[in-house]
Amino acid sequence: MKQYLLEPRDSAPSEIVLHEVDPRPLKAGEVSVRIEASSLNYRDLLMKSGLSASGGSDPVVPLSDGSGVIDEVTGDAGDWKVGDKVALTFFRDWQAGRFDMAYHGAARGGSCDGVLAESVVAPAHSLVKVPGYLSTREAATLPCAAVTAWHAMMERGHPVGPGDTVLCLGTGGVSIFALQMAKAAGAKVILTSGSDEKLARARSLGADETINYRTTPDWDREVHRLTEKRGVDAVIEVGGPGTLEKSMNSVAAGGFISLIGVLTGFAPPETSLFPLVKKNVDLQGIYVGSREMFLRMLSFFEQHQIRPVIDGTFSFEEASGAYARLEGAQHLGKIVIEH
Ligand SMILES: NC(=O)c1ccc[n+]([C@@H]2O[C@H](COP(=O)([O-])OP(=O)(O)OC[C@H]3O[C@@H](n4cnc5c(N)ncnc54)[C@H](OP(=O)(O)O)[C@@H]3O)[C@@H](O)[C@H]2O)c1
């Protein structure tokens, strides 16, 4: 079978290289999944450039997010059967409960093999069943970005609902999922982007208010104006050190900021964190989520018939084109590879 490896290069970004390998025989408690689709996350660019914390020096099968059909099971693989439509979890072993640092040892496409392959062998506990209304092409977009957005809004603090206003930064995978889920939950959404064209698209997807952060660099003031000086109840913070100050200015007293991303890098915050104290704001770190969170999110998706927004699809052979599309940041939502 064919699989890609992300191969480190001495003084350059890693490269994805296609190999022909023999499928590994199953061990007890494992299933084999014929991957039908995978999708990319910003993290996969960090992995390729060597900036991700979860990368090692050995080649690894890239990409955390994939979906497909079970084509082989072992006797002790629970209720799974050949033909089941499944998606893989981001953390192979975080099934439920509080996070444990040991889970970082098996983050797919980083510290363990990912899904950019024709077939993947996985422990039976690291899969979820895909609801019937979603295709594997759609389900492949969910394990990282969607679970992160769900965890950030629904699993900690108070779940977002009617009467709340959520601020989403940019139009990448996490932010567009956050927009869709917040709207389905009955909340208002303010969304920023550097592109007016993308803002128009976000409005058609339900965003109530939009701000161009390039033409309105003081977008926190605009958030204040739009919320009649109250601020938003939740910020889906994917920017990091370069946006945190404005996110802190944008959040309402008693609200929360879910700290997710590093689009502006890994440097320390550029500002005092005291506004969090003054406003009784919760700052919560979010790292994807557990299998149980994934399952709760899928029920919510099914209840609201949410469909992922797919920007474009590349063939397995054109996987490097999918990386280039993500790197160009012209996309809105998710980029998919069909295997
Ligand atoms: N902690 C976690 O578990 C977790 C999980 C998933 C992702 N992340 C992180 O979250 C971030 C987003 O990931 P993703 O996969 O959704 O990214 P993505 O799909 O690549 O989206 C990136 C988009 O963010 C917007 N953007 C870029 N710089 C921005 C800035 N300074 N301010 C506001 N928006 C900006 C741009 O949208 P516009 O063109 O519309 O401006 C860009 O297209 C990344 O840093 C990623 O590493 C963390």
Coordinates of C-alpha atoms in Angstrom, one line a residue, residues 43 47 52-55 60-64 89-94 99 102-114 287-288:
R43 CA -0.4 22.3 12.7
M47 CA 5.1 20.0 11.6
S52 CA 5.5 22.0 16.2
A53 CA 6.2 20.8 19.7
S54 CA 4.9 17.3 18.9
G55 CA 7.4 16.6 16.1
V60 CA 6.3 10.0 10.5
V61 CA 3.2 9.5 8.4
P62 CA 1.8 13.0 8.3
L63 CA -1.7 14.4 9.0
S64 CA -3.8 13.8 12.1
T89 CA -9.1 10.6 17.0
F90 CA -6.3 13.2 17.1
F91 CA -4.9 11.9 20.4
R92 CA -4.7 8.1 20.0
D93 CA -5.2 7.4 23.7
W94 CA -7.2 10.3 25.2
F99 CA -5.9 15.5 30.0
A102 CA 1.3 11.1 28.5
Y103 CA -1.3 11.6 25.7
H104 CA 1.2 13.8 23.9
G105 CA 3.2 10.6 23.2
A106 CA 0.6 9.6 20.6
A107 CA -0.7 12.7 18.7
R108 CA -1.4 11.5 15.2
G109 CA 0.8 13.0 12.5
G110 CA 3.2 14.3 15.1
S111 CA 4.5 12.0 17.8
C112 CA 3.0 8.9 16.1
D113 CA 2.0 8.0 12.6
G114 CA -0.9 9.9 11.0
Y287 CA -5.5 21.2 23.0
V288 CA -7.9 19.4 20.7

